[in-house]
Amino acid sequence: MQRTITAGARLRAADGGANRWVVLVVLCVSLLLVALDATVLHVAVPSLTEDLRPSSTALLWIVDAYPLICASLLILFGTLGDRVGRRRVLLLGYALFGVASAVAALATAPGVLIGARALLGVGGAMIMPATLSILRAVFPDRRERATAIGIWTAVAAVGAATGPVLGGFLVEHYWWGSVFLINIPLMALILPLGRWLLPESKGREDGPWDVVGALMAAAGVLGAVLGVKRIGAGENLFAPATCGPLLLGAALLILFVRRQKRRTHPLIDMRLFSRAAFTTSVGCIVLAMLALVGLELIAVQYLQLVLGLSPLETGLRLLPLTFAAMAAGATGSYTLRRIGPRRMVGWGFVLTAAAVLLLVLMGQTDRPALLTCGFVLLGFGLQTTLFSAYESMLSEAPPESAGGAAAIGETSYQLGAGMGIALLGSVMNAAYAPGLASVPEVPAEASKAAANSLGEAYQIADQLGGTAGAALYHAARHAFVDGLHITLFVSAGLLLVGALMALRLPRVMECTVDPEDLVAPVAEEAVQEETAREGAVPEKVRVPASREAVEPAGSGRPAH
């Protein structure tokens, strides 16, 4: 039976009163550190390469160890937090992150730095799903939770964008290890604060934790992400080093799903995927990240190699995208209440596709106003989609499965990012290479080498010099811009597919609260009192987020 909870009971429902917003601040600082660490190292690579002299393979692992390990362990630690306590896992993640940061900052050999980056990935995997699952527990009211998730996603955008800027400043004024050293005082502050302020929450404790299943999921995701990353780096799909991890990862994930369906007490309740809103939200997260990361990578190459901007100028050109994403996160809760998940996700994808098509007007000359407008629409549209998809996914999951649901969302995020680089990068390379097949006066071997990338084409053009070098230079620029346009069209098509997927989401934001979610005793009493007055069974409490949720459009009747 449906009923509307009173305003007073709703305000008392969230645990801890105003303290829940303090909890949100602690969780956002946690997320900020993890998001920063994902990108802060990129600008320090030249400096640490000069200092540590790693091989090309070691350098690749220095960069990739963190995201690979983090992505592979999200499900393991997300579900472990449901069993042993999310706060406990989060605090252990804080401690490990701080220790690993100190080891990375003081590393004197490539192997030590790789190991430290892997430990940072373990710490990040403990922190990321725990922040979302604790957020789910302390904000049982969906409207407040939507506001909290909006702030959470805005902080993630700030962290990812601030990483290269902060890293560049630290490397310029200190040394490459300082990009890790900044984590230590922040973790020293947030660990006691988290222990004092964060509430403990768990899921159901019935049955043993499936250790074999957790390891199977970790190995499966690791193989899948590693294979996708190698494809994105330009490796042959059928090469053993690429195809092997990809097939092994896919096989392990299939076995993991079958195992969870058979178990009485699974790590992840696979019935979640039978819910259209949950499955659609996960798919939308993958598609949104696929478009964002792939487009950002290509945009950086365009700004630096075609327009000739410096790294700092490139970062400044991308700032409007970040500011727009922050604005979308800050206003997301209000928008979601007004228009509902279906229209919010769908129109977010449509707005992003329009921004991508606008960027097709980019050419070989700089057009700052066009780029700024395109990046603003791109950032706002994608963040709108990501916010609403995350909120819908988390709200569909029962509170006892919050850790597993958060881990699924974060894993989808990582897989989408890897697939974006692989897919759009492959499209870009396939569209770019034919333009250099037969350049006048350029030897065939030089043209073949130049087809690998625009940067390599510039180097070969400088070596050739004269009219041949000039011809190769102009042909490469022209081919890159043509390939960029084709890639943008493909990306726009994928985004419109996402808009069609969003039609499976609910039309309105139904604020449903289970009495079990109302962890504060005073909230329990409020629900019981109102139930006694109405003679209803307190199965669920539905709070209409807007007038549309309780009356037909144009009815002219006030909402009750």
CSV table of C-alpha atoms in Angstrom, one decimal, residues 336 338-344 503-510 548-553:
chain,number,residue,atom,x,y,z
A,336,LEU,CA,15.8,15.1,-11.2
A,338,ARG,CA,11.3,18.2,-11.7
A,339,ILE,CA,11.6,16.0,-14.8
A,340,GLY,CA,12.4,12.5,-13.5
A,341,PRO,CA,15.2,9.9,-14.3
A,342,ARG,CA,14.0,9.0,-17.8
A,343,ARG,CA,14.0,12.5,-19.2
A,344,MET,CA,17.0,13.6,-17.3
A,503,LEU,CA,13.4,5.2,-22.2
A,504,ARG,CA,13.5,2.1,-19.9
A,505,LEU,CA,14.0,4.3,-16.8
A,506,PRO,CA,11.1,5.4,-14.6
A,507,ARG,CA,9.3,8.5,-15.7
A,508,VAL,CA,9.2,10.0,-12.3
A,509,MET,CA,11.4,10.0,-9.2
A,510,GLU,CA,9.6,7.8,-6.7
A,548,GLU,CA,3.7,14.8,-11.5
A,549,ALA,CA,4.2,11.8,-9.2
A,550,VAL,CA,0.8,12.0,-7.6
A,551,GLU,CA,-1.6,13.5,-10.1
A,552,PRO,CA,-2.1,13.5,-13.9
A,553,ALA,CA,-0.8,16.5,-15.8
